[in-house]
Every structure is written in C-alpha cells, then in structure tokens.
Coordinates of C-alpha atoms in Angstrom, one line a residue:
X55 CA -24.0 -65.2 19.6
X56 CA -21.4 -67.3 21.4
X57 CA -19.2 -70.0 19.8
X58 CA -17.8 -73.5 21.1
X59 CA -14.2 -71.2 21.5
X60 CA -15.9 -69.7 24.6
X61 CA -16.7 -73.1 26.1
X62 CA -13.2 -74.2 25.2
X63 CA -11.3 -71.0 27.3
X64 CA -9.0 -68.4 26.6
X65 CA -6.4 -71.3 25.0
X66 CA -8.2 -71.6 21.9
X67 CA -8.5 -67.9 20.9
X68 CA -6.9 -66.8 18.1
X69 CA -3.4 -64.7 18.3
X70 CA -5.0 -61.6 17.4
X71 CA -7.9 -61.9 19.9
X72 CA -5.7 -63.2 22.9
X73 CA -3.1 -60.5 22.4
X74 CA -5.9 -57.7 22.4
X75 CA -7.3 -59.2 25.5
X76 CA -4.2 -59.3 27.1
X77 CA -3.6 -55.5 26.3
X78 CA -6.7 -54.4 27.7
X79 CA -6.2 -56.5 30.9
X80 CA -3.2 -54.6 31.4
X81 CA -4.3 -51.5 31.2
X82 CA -4.4 -49.5 34.7
X83 CA -7.5 -48.4 36.4
X84 CA -8.5 -45.8 34.2
X85 CA -7.9 -47.0 31.0
X86 CA -9.7 -50.3 31.6
X87 CA -12.5 -48.3 33.2
X88 CA -12.2 -49.6 36.7
X89 CA -14.5 -47.3 39.1
X90 CA -15.1 -48.8 42.5
X91 CA -18.6 -48.5 43.9
X92 CA -19.3 -47.5 47.8
X93 CA -21.1 -49.9 50.3
X94 CA -24.4 -47.8 50.4
X95 CA -25.1 -48.2 46.8
X96 CA -24.0 -51.6 46.8
X97 CA -26.5 -52.6 49.2
X98 CA -29.3 -50.3 47.3
X99 CA -28.6 -52.5 44.3
X100 CA -28.6 -55.6 46.0
X101 CA -32.4 -54.9 48.1
X102 CA -33.8 -53.4 44.6
X103 CA -32.5 -56.6 42.7
X104 CA -34.1 -58.8 45.4
X105 CA -30.9 -60.3 46.5
X106 CA -31.9 -60.7 50.0
X107 CA -31.4 -63.2 52.9
X108 CA -35.0 -64.0 53.3
X109 CA -34.9 -66.1 50.1
X110 CA -33.1 -69.4 49.2
X111 CA -30.4 -67.5 47.6
X112 CA -28.3 -70.6 48.0
X113 CA -30.7 -72.4 45.3
X114 CA -30.1 -69.6 43.2
X115 CA -27.7 -67.8 40.9
X116 CA -25.8 -64.4 41.0
X117 CA -23.6 -63.4 38.4
X118 CA -21.0 -60.3 39.0
X119 CA -19.4 -59.7 35.5
X120 CA -16.8 -57.5 36.4
X121 CA -16.1 -57.8 40.2
X122 CA -13.0 -55.5 40.2
X123 CA -12.2 -54.9 44.1
X124 CA -15.2 -57.0 45.1
X125 CA -17.7 -54.6 46.6
X126 CA -20.8 -56.2 45.2
X127 CA -19.3 -59.9 45.5
X128 CA -18.2 -60.0 48.8
X129 CA -21.7 -58.0 49.9
X130 CA -22.9 -60.9 48.0
X131 CA -21.3 -63.7 49.9
X132 CA -22.5 -62.1 53.4
X133 CA -26.1 -62.3 52.0
X134 CA -25.6 -65.6 50.6
X135 CA -24.4 -67.2 53.6
X136 CA -27.1 -65.4 55.8
X137 CA -29.6 -66.8 53.9
X138 CA -27.9 -70.5 53.7
X139 CA -27.9 -70.3 57.5
X140 CA -31.5 -69.1 57.9
X141 CA -32.5 -72.2 55.5
X142 CA -30.8 -74.6 57.9
X143 CA -27.4 -75.0 55.9
X144 CA -24.3 -76.5 57.4
X145 CA -21.3 -74.9 56.8
X146 CA -19.5 -78.4 56.5
X147 CA -21.8 -78.9 52.9
X148 CA -21.0 -75.4 52.0
X149 CA -18.4 -76.3 49.3
X150 CA -21.1 -78.8 47.6
X151 CA -24.2 -76.7 48.1
X152 CA -22.9 -73.2 47.5
X153 CA -20.8 -74.0 44.4
X154 CA -23.3 -73.0 41.9
X155 CA -24.5 -69.9 43.8
X156 CA -22.1 -67.3 42.6
X157 CA -20.1 -66.9 39.1
X158 CA -18.0 -63.7 39.1
X159 CA -15.5 -62.7 36.3
X160 CA -12.5 -60.0 36.1
X161 CA -10.3 -59.6 33.5
X162 CA -7.3 -57.9 35.2
X163 CA -5.3 -60.5 37.0
X164 CA -4.1 -58.3 40.0
X165 CA -7.5 -57.2 40.7
X166 CA -8.7 -61.0 40.3
X167 CA -5.9 -62.2 43.0
X168 CA -6.5 -59.4 45.4
X169 CA -10.2 -59.8 45.7
X170 CA -9.9 -63.9 45.7
X171 CA -7.9 -63.7 48.9
X172 CA -10.7 -61.1 50.4
X173 CA -13.2 -63.7 49.5
X174 CA -11.6 -66.5 50.8
X175 CA -10.8 -64.7 54.0
X176 CA -14.5 -63.6 54.2
X177 CA -15.7 -67.0 53.7
X178 CA -13.4 -68.1 56.4
X179 CA -14.7 -65.4 58.8
X180 CA -18.1 -66.7 58.3
X181 CA -17.0 -70.0 59.4
X182 CA -16.2 -71.5 56.1
X183 CA -13.2 -74.4 56.5
X184 CA -10.4 -72.8 54.8
X185 CA -9.9 -75.8 52.1
X186 CA -13.7 -75.4 51.5
X187 CA -13.2 -71.5 50.9
X188 CA -10.5 -72.2 48.6
X189 CA -12.5 -74.5 46.8
X190 CA -15.6 -72.2 46.5
X191 CA -13.1 -69.3 45.2
X192 CA -12.3 -71.8 42.4
X193 CA -15.7 -72.4 41.6
X194 CA -17.1 -69.0 41.8
X195 CA -14.3 -66.7 40.6
X196 CA -13.1 -66.4 36.5
X197 CA -10.2 -64.5 35.2
X198 CA -11.5 -63.8 31.7
X199 CA -13.2 -61.0 29.6
X200 CA -17.0 -61.4 30.5
X201 CA -17.7 -60.4 26.8
X202 CA -15.8 -63.7 25.8
X203 CA -15.8 -66.4 28.2
X204 CA -17.7 -69.4 28.4
X205 CA -21.0 -69.1 31.2
X206 CA -23.3 -72.0 30.9
X207 CA -26.8 -71.8 32.5
X208 CA -28.9 -68.9 33.8
X209 CA -28.8 -66.6 36.6
X210 CA -31.5 -65.3 38.6
X211 CA -29.4 -62.1 39.8
X212 CA -27.0 -60.0 37.9
X213 CA -25.4 -57.2 39.7
X214 CA -22.5 -55.3 39.3
X215 CA -20.6 -51.9 38.1
X216 CA -19.6 -52.5 34.2
X217 CA -16.4 -51.0 33.4
X218 CA -16.3 -47.4 31.6
X219 CA -14.3 -47.9 28.7
X220 CA -14.7 -45.9 25.3
X221 CA -14.0 -47.7 22.1
X222 CA -10.8 -45.6 21.3
X223 CA -9.4 -47.5 24.1
X224 CA -10.6 -50.9 22.9
X225 CA -7.8 -52.9 20.6
X226 CA -9.3 -52.8 17.3
X227 CA -9.1 -56.5 16.8
X228 CA -11.1 -57.0 20.0
X229 CA -13.6 -54.3 18.9
X230 CA -14.7 -55.9 15.9
X231 CA -15.2 -59.2 17.7
X232 CA -17.5 -57.3 20.3
X233 CA -19.3 -55.4 17.4
X234 CA -19.6 -59.2 15.5
X235 CA -21.2 -60.6 18.8
X236 CA -23.4 -57.5 20.1
X237 CA -25.6 -55.8 18.0
X238 CA -26.0 -53.2 21.0
X239 CA -22.3 -52.2 20.0
X240 CA -24.0 -49.8 18.0
X241 CA -22.5 -46.2 16.6
X242 CA -20.3 -45.0 19.6
X243 CA -21.4 -47.2 22.3
X244 CA -18.9 -47.6 25.2
X245 CA -18.1 -51.1 26.1
X246 CA -20.6 -51.0 29.2
X247 CA -23.5 -51.3 26.7
X248 CA -22.2 -54.6 25.8
X249 CA -21.8 -55.6 29.0
X250 CA -25.8 -55.1 29.5
X251 CA -26.9 -57.0 26.3
X252 CA -24.8 -60.1 27.6
X253 CA -26.0 -59.7 31.0
X254 CA -29.6 -59.5 29.9
X255 CA -29.3 -62.4 27.8
X256 CA -28.2 -64.7 30.7
X257 CA -30.8 -63.9 33.2
X258 CA -33.1 -66.5 33.9
X259 CA -37.2 -66.0 33.3
X260 CA -38.2 -63.4 36.4
X261 CA -34.6 -62.8 36.9
X262 CA -33.0 -59.2 37.4
X263 CA -30.2 -57.1 36.5
X264 CA -29.1 -54.4 38.6
X265 CA -26.1 -52.1 37.5
X266 CA -25.0 -48.8 38.6
X267 CA -23.7 -47.5 35.1
X268 CA -23.1 -44.2 33.0
X269 CA -26.9 -43.0 32.0
X270 CA -25.8 -41.9 28.5
X271 CA -27.5 -44.7 26.9
X272 CA -31.0 -43.8 28.0
X273 CA -30.8 -41.1 25.8
X274 CA -27.8 -41.2 23.3
X275 CA -28.2 -42.3 19.8
X276 CA -26.2 -45.3 20.7
X277 CA -28.3 -46.6 23.3
X278 CA -31.2 -46.9 20.8
X279 CA -30.8 -50.7 20.3
X280 CA -30.3 -51.7 23.9
X281 CA -33.5 -49.8 24.7
X282 CA -35.0 -51.7 21.9
X283 CA -34.0 -54.9 23.4
X284 CA -35.2 -54.0 26.9
X285 CA -38.6 -53.0 25.9
X286 CA -39.1 -56.5 24.1
X287 CA -39.0 -59.0 26.9
X288 CA -37.7 -56.9 29.7
X289 CA -38.9 -54.3 31.6
X290 CA -36.9 -51.6 33.3
X291 CA -38.3 -51.7 36.9
X292 CA -36.4 -49.3 39.3
X293 CA -34.3 -46.0 38.0
X294 CA -32.6 -43.6 40.6
X295 CA -30.3 -40.8 38.8
X296 CA -27.4 -40.4 40.8
X297 CA -26.5 -37.0 39.6
X298 CA -24.7 -34.9 42.5
X299 CA -24.3 -38.3 44.7
X300 CA -21.0 -39.8 45.4
X301 CA -21.6 -43.3 44.3
X302 CA -18.1 -44.0 43.7
X303 CA -14.9 -43.9 45.3
X304 CA -13.1 -42.0 42.6
X305 CA -14.8 -39.1 40.5
X306 CA -16.4 -40.2 37.0
X307 CA -16.9 -37.9 34.0
X308 CA -20.4 -39.2 33.1
X309 CA -23.3 -39.3 35.6
X310 CA -24.0 -42.6 36.9
X311 CA -27.5 -44.0 37.8
X312 CA -28.9 -47.4 38.9
X313 CA -30.9 -49.6 36.6
X314 CA -32.7 -52.5 37.9
X315 CA -34.0 -54.6 34.9
X316 CA -36.5 -57.5 35.1
X317 CA -36.9 -60.1 32.4
X318 CA -40.2 -61.3 32.0
X319 CA -41.4 -64.7 33.5
X320 CA -43.1 -65.9 30.0
X321 CA -43.3 -64.4 26.6
X322 CA -45.6 -61.9 28.0
X323 CA -44.4 -58.2 28.2
X324 CA -44.2 -57.0 31.7
X325 CA -46.9 -54.4 32.2
X326 CA -45.9 -52.7 35.4
X327 CA -44.6 -49.0 35.1
X328 CA -40.9 -47.9 36.0
X329 CA -40.5 -46.7 39.8
X330 CA -38.2 -43.6 38.9
X331 CA -36.7 -41.9 42.1
X332 CA -37.8 -38.0 42.1
X333 CA -35.0 -35.4 42.0
X334 CA -33.7 -34.1 45.3
X335 CA -35.0 -37.1 47.0
X336 CA -31.7 -38.0 48.0
X337 CA -28.6 -35.7 49.0
X338 CA -26.1 -38.4 49.4
X339 CA -25.7 -42.0 49.4
X340 CA -26.7 -42.2 53.1
X341 CA -30.3 -41.1 52.1
X342 CA -30.4 -44.4 49.7
X343 CA -32.3 -46.9 52.3
X344 CA -35.1 -44.7 52.9
X345 CA -35.7 -44.5 48.9
X346 CA -35.0 -47.9 48.4
X347 CA -37.9 -48.9 50.8
X348 CA -40.3 -46.0 48.9
X349 CA -39.3 -48.2 45.7
X350 CA -40.3 -51.4 47.0
X351 CA -43.2 -50.6 48.9
X352 CA -46.4 -51.7 47.6
X353 CA -47.9 -48.6 47.2
X354 CA -45.3 -46.0 45.9
X355 CA -44.8 -42.8 48.0
X356 CA -45.5 -39.9 45.3
X357 CA -43.1 -37.6 47.4
X358 CA -40.2 -39.9 46.9
X359 CA -41.1 -42.2 43.7
X360 CA -42.7 -41.6 40.7
X361 CA -44.2 -44.0 37.7
X362 CA -43.5 -43.9 33.9
X363 CA -44.5 -46.2 31.5
X364 CA -42.0 -47.2 28.8
X365 CA -44.6 -49.3 26.6
X366 CA -44.1 -48.7 23.1
X367 CA -41.1 -46.4 23.6
X368 CA -38.6 -48.8 21.7
X369 CA -35.5 -47.1 20.5
X370 CA -36.7 -43.5 21.4
X371 CA -34.8 -41.9 24.2
X372 CA -36.1 -42.6 27.8
X373 CA -36.6 -39.7 29.4
X374 CA -36.8 -40.1 33.6
X375 CA -35.3 -37.0 34.8
X376 CA -38.2 -35.2 36.1
X377 CA -41.9 -36.5 35.9
X378 CA -43.2 -32.8 36.0
X379 CA -40.7 -31.7 33.6
X380 CA -41.9 -34.9 31.3
X381 CA -45.5 -34.0 31.3
X382 CA -44.9 -30.3 30.0
X383 CA -42.2 -31.9 27.2
X384 CA -45.1 -34.2 26.0
X385 CA -47.6 -31.4 25.5
X386 CA -44.8 -29.5 23.6
X387 CA -44.1 -32.5 21.2
X388 CA -47.4 -33.2 20.8
X389 CA -48.4 -29.7 19.8
X390 CA -45.5 -28.3 17.8
X391 CA -43.3 -29.7 15.1
X392 CA -39.5 -30.4 15.7
X393 CA -37.1 -27.6 14.6
X394 CA -36.2 -29.3 10.9
X395 CA -40.2 -29.6 10.1
X396 CA -40.7 -25.9 11.0
X397 CA -38.1 -25.2 8.2
X398 CA -34.9 -24.7 10.1
X399 CA -31.6 -27.1 9.2
X400 CA -29.0 -28.1 11.7
X401 CA -25.3 -28.9 11.1
X402 CA -22.0 -28.9 12.4
X403 CA -18.7 -27.3 11.8
X404 CA -15.8 -28.8 10.1
X405 CA -13.7 -31.5 11.5
X406 CA -10.2 -31.5 10.0
X407 CA -8.3 -34.5 11.3
X408 CA -5.1 -32.3 11.9
X409 CA -6.2 -28.8 13.0
X410 CA -2.7 -27.9 13.5
X411 CA -2.0 -28.3 9.5
X412 CA -5.6 -27.1 8.3
X413 CA -6.3 -24.4 11.0
X414 CA -4.1 -21.3 11.6
X415 CA -4.1 -17.4 11.6
X416 CA -6.0 -16.6 8.3
X417 CA -3.5 -14.1 6.9
X418 CA -0.4 -16.5 7.5
X419 CA -1.8 -19.6 5.9
X420 CA 0.5 -19.8 3.2
X421 CA -2.1 -21.2 0.4
X422 CA -4.3 -19.2 -2.3
X423 CA -6.6 -16.9 -0.9
X424 CA -9.3 -18.7 -2.8
X425 CA -8.4 -22.0 -0.4
X426 CA -8.8 -20.6 3.0
X427 CA -11.9 -19.4 4.6
X428 CA -12.3 -17.6 7.7
X429 CA -13.3 -19.7 10.7
X430 CA -15.3 -19.2 13.9
X431 CA -14.4 -21.4 17.0
X432 CA -16.4 -21.9 20.2
X433 CA -13.9 -19.7 22.1
X434 CA -15.0 -16.7 19.7
X435 CA -18.2 -16.7 21.4
X436 CA -18.2 -14.2 23.9
X437 CA -21.0 -12.4 25.7
X438 CA -23.6 -13.1 22.7
X439 CA -21.0 -11.9 20.4
X440 CA -18.5 -13.2 18.0
X441 CA -15.1 -12.1 18.9
X442 CA -13.0 -13.5 16.1
X443 CA -9.6 -14.5 16.9
X444 CA -8.1 -14.5 13.4
X445 CA -8.1 -18.2 12.6
X446 CA -8.8 -19.5 9.1
X447 CA -9.0 -23.0 7.6
X448 CA -7.6 -24.4 4.6
X449 CA -10.3 -25.4 2.3
X450 CA -9.3 -28.5 -0.3
X451 CA -12.7 -28.8 -2.2
X452 CA -14.0 -27.7 -5.1
X453 CA -17.3 -25.9 -4.8
X454 CA -19.0 -28.6 -7.0
X455 CA -17.8 -31.3 -4.7
X456 CA -14.3 -33.3 -4.6
X457 CA -11.2 -32.1 -3.6
X458 CA -9.2 -29.4 -6.2
X459 CA -6.4 -31.0 -8.3
X460 CA -3.3 -29.9 -6.2
X461 CA -1.5 -29.1 -9.9
X462 CA -3.9 -25.9 -10.0
X463 CA -2.8 -24.5 -6.6
X464 CA 0.9 -24.6 -6.2
X465 CA 0.9 -23.1 -3.0
X466 CA -1.7 -25.5 -1.2
X467 CA 0.2 -28.2 -3.1
X468 CA 3.7 -27.2 -1.2
X469 CA 1.9 -26.5 2.0
X470 CA 0.3 -30.0 1.9
X471 CA 3.4 -31.7 0.8
X472 CA 5.2 -29.9 3.6
X473 CA 3.0 -31.7 5.8
X474 CA 2.5 -34.8 3.9
X475 CA 3.4 -37.3 6.9
X476 CA 0.8 -35.6 9.3
X477 CA -1.9 -35.1 6.8
X478 CA -1.5 -38.5 4.9
X479 CA -1.5 -40.4 7.9
X480 CA -4.9 -39.6 9.0
X481 CA -7.3 -42.2 9.1
X482 CA -9.8 -40.5 6.7
X483 CA -6.7 -39.7 4.1
X484 CA -5.7 -43.9 3.8
X485 CA -9.4 -44.1 3.1
X486 CA -9.3 -41.8 0.2
X487 CA -6.4 -42.5 -1.7
X488 CA -5.9 -39.5 -4.1
X489 CA -7.8 -37.3 -1.9
X490 CA -5.3 -37.5 0.8
X491 CA -5.6 -34.0 1.6
X492 CA -9.6 -33.7 2.0
X493 CA -10.9 -32.8 5.6
X494 CA -12.9 -35.3 7.6
X495 CA -16.0 -33.1 6.5
X496 CA -16.6 -31.7 3.4
X497 CA -16.4 -27.7 3.4
X498 CA -19.1 -25.8 1.6
X499 CA -17.8 -22.4 0.9
X500 CA -21.2 -20.7 0.7
X501 CA -21.8 -21.5 4.3
X502 CA -19.8 -18.5 5.0
X503 CA -22.3 -16.2 3.2
X504 CA -25.1 -17.9 4.7
X505 CA -26.5 -16.4 8.0
X506 CA -26.8 -18.8 10.8
X507 CA -26.8 -19.3 14.5
X508 CA -23.7 -20.8 16.3
X509 CA -24.1 -22.8 19.3
X510 CA -21.1 -24.5 21.1
X511 CA -21.8 -28.5 22.0
X512 CA -20.7 -28.1 25.7
X513 CA -22.0 -25.3 27.5
X514 CA -23.2 -24.0 31.0
X515 CA -26.2 -22.3 29.3
X516 CA -28.0 -21.7 26.2
X517 CA -25.8 -19.9 24.0
X518 CA -26.9 -18.9 20.3
X519 CA -25.0 -16.0 18.5
X520 CA -25.7 -15.0 15.1
X521 CA -23.3 -15.2 12.3
X522 CA -25.1 -12.8 9.4
X523 CA -22.3 -13.4 6.7
X524 CA -18.8 -14.1 7.7
X525 CA -17.5 -17.0 9.2
X526 CA -17.1 -21.1 8.5
X527 CA -17.8 -23.0 11.9
X528 CA -15.2 -25.2 13.5
X529 CA -16.4 -28.8 14.5
X530 CA -17.0 -27.8 18.4
X531 CA -19.8 -25.7 16.8
X532 CA -23.5 -26.5 15.5
X533 CA -25.2 -24.0 13.5
X534 CA -28.9 -23.4 12.8
X535 CA -30.2 -21.8 9.5
X536 CA -33.4 -21.4 8.2
X537 CA -35.3 -20.4 4.9
X538 CA -38.5 -19.9 6.8
X539 CA -37.9 -18.2 10.2
X540 CA -36.2 -14.9 10.9
X541 CA -33.1 -15.8 12.7
X542 CA -33.3 -12.9 15.2
X543 CA -36.8 -14.2 16.4
X544 CA -35.4 -17.8 16.2
X545 CA -32.4 -16.7 18.1
X546 CA -34.7 -15.3 21.0
X547 CA -36.8 -18.9 20.9
X548 CA -33.3 -21.0 21.1
X549 CA -32.1 -18.6 24.0
X550 CA -35.2 -19.0 25.8
X551 CA -36.0 -21.2 28.9
X552 CA -38.3 -23.4 26.9
X553 CA -35.3 -24.3 24.7
X554 CA -33.3 -24.7 27.8
X555 CA -35.7 -27.0 29.1
X556 CA -36.0 -29.4 26.0
X557 CA -32.3 -29.7 25.7
X558 CA -31.9 -30.5 29.6
X559 CA -34.6 -33.2 28.7
X560 CA -33.0 -35.0 26.0
X561 CA -29.1 -34.5 26.2
X562 CA -27.0 -36.4 28.7
X563 CA -25.1 -33.9 30.9
X564 CA -21.4 -33.8 31.2
X565 CA -19.5 -34.0 34.8
X566 CA -20.2 -30.4 36.4
X567 CA -24.0 -30.3 34.8
X568 CA -22.7 -28.9 31.6
X569 CA -25.6 -29.3 29.1
X570 CA -24.8 -30.7 25.6
X571 CA -26.3 -28.8 22.4
X572 CA -25.5 -31.7 19.9
X573 CA -27.3 -31.7 16.5
X574 CA -29.1 -35.0 17.9
X575 CA -31.0 -32.8 20.8
X576 CA -31.1 -29.6 18.9
X577 CA -33.3 -31.3 16.0
X578 CA -36.0 -32.6 18.9
X579 CA -36.6 -28.9 19.7
X580 CA -40.1 -28.1 19.2
X581 CA -41.1 -24.6 17.6
X582 CA -44.3 -23.4 15.9
X583 CA -44.3 -22.5 12.0
X584 CA -42.9 -19.3 11.3
X585 CA -46.5 -18.5 9.1
X586 CA -48.6 -19.3 12.3
X587 CA -46.8 -16.6 14.6
X588 CA -48.4 -13.1 14.2
X589 CA -47.1 -10.1 13.3
X590 CA -46.8 -8.3 16.6
X591 CA -45.3 -11.3 18.4
X592 CA -42.6 -11.8 15.6
X593 CA -41.8 -8.0 16.3
X594 CA -41.5 -8.7 19.9
X595 CA -39.3 -12.1 19.4
X596 CA -36.9 -9.9 17.2
X597 CA -36.7 -7.3 19.6
X598 CA -35.9 -9.5 22.5
X599 CA -33.2 -11.8 20.9
X600 CA -30.3 -9.4 21.8
X601 CA -31.7 -8.9 25.5
X602 CA -29.5 -9.6 28.5
X603 CA -32.3 -10.3 30.9
X604 CA -33.8 -13.6 30.8
X605 CA -37.2 -12.6 31.6
X606 CA -37.4 -10.1 28.9
X607 CA -36.3 -13.0 26.7
X608 CA -38.8 -15.5 27.9
X609 CA -42.0 -13.4 28.0
X610 CA -42.8 -13.5 24.4
X611 CA -41.7 -17.1 24.2
X612 CA -44.1 -18.3 26.6
X613 CA -46.5 -16.5 24.5
X614 CA -45.5 -18.3 21.7
X615 CA -46.1 -21.6 23.1
X616 CA -49.5 -20.7 25.1
X617 CA -47.9 -21.5 28.4
X618 CA -49.6 -20.7 31.1
X619 CA -48.4 -18.7 34.4
X620 CA -48.2 -21.8 36.0
X621 CA -46.4 -23.5 33.5
X622 CA -44.3 -20.7 32.4
X623 CA -43.1 -20.1 36.0
X624 CA -42.2 -23.9 36.3
X625 CA -40.1 -23.8 32.9
X626 CA -38.1 -20.8 33.9
X627 CA -37.4 -22.8 37.3
X628 CA -36.6 -25.9 35.8
X629 CA -34.4 -24.2 33.1
X630 CA -32.7 -22.1 35.7
X631 CA -31.6 -25.1 37.6
X632 CA -30.6 -26.7 34.5
X633 CA -27.8 -24.0 33.6
X634 CA -24.7 -24.3 35.8
X635 CA -23.7 -20.8 34.5
X636 CA -27.0 -19.3 35.5
X637 CA -27.2 -21.0 39.0
X638 CA -23.6 -19.8 39.7
X639 CA -24.5 -16.1 38.7
X640 CA -27.5 -16.5 41.0
X641 CA -25.2 -17.7 43.5
X642 CA -23.2 -14.4 43.4
X643 CA -26.4 -12.1 43.3

C-alpha cells in the first residue's frame, strides 16, 4: 500500500525516514548493492520481455527501478527510438510523444547525474535536439528510493537489475517502513524481494517483468510470499540460471538468474508452462542470443529448453535447476517420507552472540566446571572424524530451563561481570532484562550425551560425522539425531549421492558452487522408515558408513531407494557434478 506522502515526494517524509534514505543513498557501490550488467545480458532480458523495436514502444511504458550505470536504460532508449522511427515518428515531436514512454529511478545521486548525462548524449546522438533531450531526461529520470517514491500509472515493461542489499545494511527506520509496505519482506529477505513485489504491482495487465537477480528467493524460506504472489495473478515465463556465466562487470556472492514474469491479461490464470534453460546450454554470455531465440520459439528446442508447470506450487520452493534431476526428485518425494517423518530430528548448534566471551579453551574458561561444556566446531571435522580443538562453551542455563542465578556461581558471575559491556550490549541481552547473560540459543546439556550426526552448513561435499557422546555443536554446525534409525546406517544414507542430489536440488549454492546443508534443506531429505529396511540391508548400510569410496557408500543406498541402474548412474553423475570438492578431486586424478 502506498501513501499520499509518496505522491508529495521526499519533502513530505518524516525526518527519520528521510535520514535513513539519505544514509542508504550515501553508501558505496558494494554497500548499496550496485552490480552492473553486461550488455549481452541486457539484450537478452529486453528480448525475452518483449521490448523490441518492431512493437510501438512509443505508445507503451517501460520502468527501470534502479538504473545505476544505465545499462538497461541506454539500451531501452536505443530500442525506443528505433521503434519510434519505424512507426514514422518525427524527432521534432520526440519531447512530447516520448515523454510517457520511460520512467527510471536511481537512489544514488552521483550515479543518477552521471547516467543522466549519458542518456542526454545518447538522445542527441540519435538526432534529438539538445533542449528536447534535456526535457526527456527531466521527464524520464527520478532520483529517489523506488520503494517509497510515487509512480502513477502502470507499465507494460519493468526491466533491470535490482540492488543486492542485505537487511543488516538497511537503516532500521527504513527497514521498518519497508516491512510495513511489502508483505514479501519476510524473514531474512534481501531488498531485491521488495523490488520484485512493487515492480509486479506496477505491471499493466499482460505486462512483463524481466530481472537479473540473485536466485535464492526461488528456494529459500524468505522467498515463499513472493513465490505465492507470482503463482496468483502472474506467471514465471522464462528462467535462465546464470551459474558460471559472467553476467556482471564485477563478481557477486550469490548466483544470478534471469527471470521473466508476466501479469495475466484478465482475472484468468496464465496456464502456459515455464520455459527453463537446460544446464550447460550456454557457457558464457555470448551464447545467450541462441538460447533466447530458442526460448521465444513457438516450438521449444528440447535440446536447449525444457518446460515446467508451476501450477499449484504456491509458496513451496521452485526447483528449476535440472529437468532430468527434477523427475527423479519428484519420484523420491512421492514415495518416501521426509527425514523427520521417518523419526529423525534436525537441529542447529548454539549461537552465543558473543563468541569471544562464551567460547574459549575448555580448561581455561574461568567458570565452574558445571557451567561449561566441550564444544565442537566446523573446523574440527576433518577427514570424516572429529579432531577436537579443545574449545568449550559457557552454559548460563539451568537444565530445566531459564538462566541460572549468578549468586549460586561466583566464578561465572565474576566472569560475566568482567565482560559486562560486551555481553550486556548484545541485542538478545537488551531483550531479556535480568537474563542479560543468556546465549542467543538455549543450551541443552543433555545433547552432549546424545549420539548425533554433525554436518557443516557450507561445504563442498556431504560431510556427516558421528559424535557418539562427547560434544555440544557450535552454531555453524547442524546435527541430526534419531530414536529409530541406527545412526551409522543413517550416516551412510546422508553421505550418499542420493542425499547430495536432494540437497543440491533444494538449496541455493554459494559462490564457488558450495552447497548449503541448512536445516530447511536437511528436513526435506526423503528416507524410508527404519522398520521397512530389511536386516541384511541394515547391516550393509552400517558397514558402508565409514567407507572412503563413494561407490561403496552408494551401492546399498541405491538399493534402499530401489533405484534402477540407469537412475543410480544418473544420480551418481549429478551428485559428483554438484560437489565442488569431488570435482576438484576428480580433476587431480
């Protein structure tokens, strides 16, 4: 919902919001999420969105929400003027007839002014009179926050590269305002999610949005509301995963993807399937024109493009990576229960909010012995074993819940008061009053004595290590426990190519191809019930858990899932491709 204040402009904003917008606008390129797009990618997005010179673009409207260095804007100007000439337009009338055709927004003042000069120069180079070129720039370009500014009317096209700004970098007052306005600013959503929401709302019936953006929202929890919005009233028409392709002039942490989304022309839903580029069809940005032509063809080229129906997908993660892989994953999902439905539990280790105080060498932490626990960290997992680094964590909790009374533990009290400023200054401390010395996560000492499988969050391959009864996990480790499955057998399943295939399908990978073994993905792993596993196969799984050879691990697991020889081979190939550590090892061999 937008307010009268948006129409009145920046001068009508309260001082807190105005100061926050100014702070965000003053950040450097990295902090404000500015990443500039290569021209080949810009051309591909404009083509897929339908912004082509054979249409009467001068009678239509295009929006660029964050124009930065002007890559999309300048290309759009070229196409607009070509269409105008093709329709018989006179450059003498350009200032009047083309004024409604473009609206472009940029928050950063220096970028705005630099690009405005480039747009004016481009118009003049096309033959537009200097005075008319200046007038068009004044009509087209707006220096403001796209998420707050007034933009009357609707647009047939919205294209661009939304900024990559994490919530931690958004001033608190501005983040509250965004959350109040955009329901997709959910959980840990980055600012580009709100750009999607507002841009979609500004689309005219039948209009199209073409963005190149981080692909995390397609699968992550925070993307759920945006996915649900698109399924109702919109449709994802084209999807190209840009993994391994230099789409930008600088490196980015998250893999980008091209998404083209159409708004329904009426109340009816769009029923056409999503066209998805097959993996490996392009090896660099120069292969995009051929792929775009295949995407737009009346009959899709199966060698380059696949089709997926997202009807009914709603807020659930969209799995668009590999069509062959998706067929196998869907079969596993339809046949077997999730990890937790099969009697396993997934958890995460302790986050303290101040590791330098709560964590240290176990023997040197100056607190009562009952107030510290041996701590295992991700770096302690080496070659499938735990090589404990000797760390411990201070435990401020009673076994039955709630923090201990510091009066009962003089050493603990002295230690916390020695570091009072660091401990009490944490967000969790300010929220909990007298319990200012608690950790962010509650500590359950019984977990030390519970057998568990440990897995690091970010890893090049599936690393599941058994801790029989010794350590408490740090927050960069997830753990799996089970009262039903034998943990050695479960370790074999979780180290298998089947698990890698599932996690690689569900997760959004980090730069470098590293997989994310987060709880939200681990919980989606499919596995049979332990009581359905024959005794002989149980024994084989337990025996293979310690194997170094991947084939030795996979063989009984493939039989556990009833995979055909063809499915087993395909699973092994896809899993090996997904694990960067395995790929590097294979290259060395």
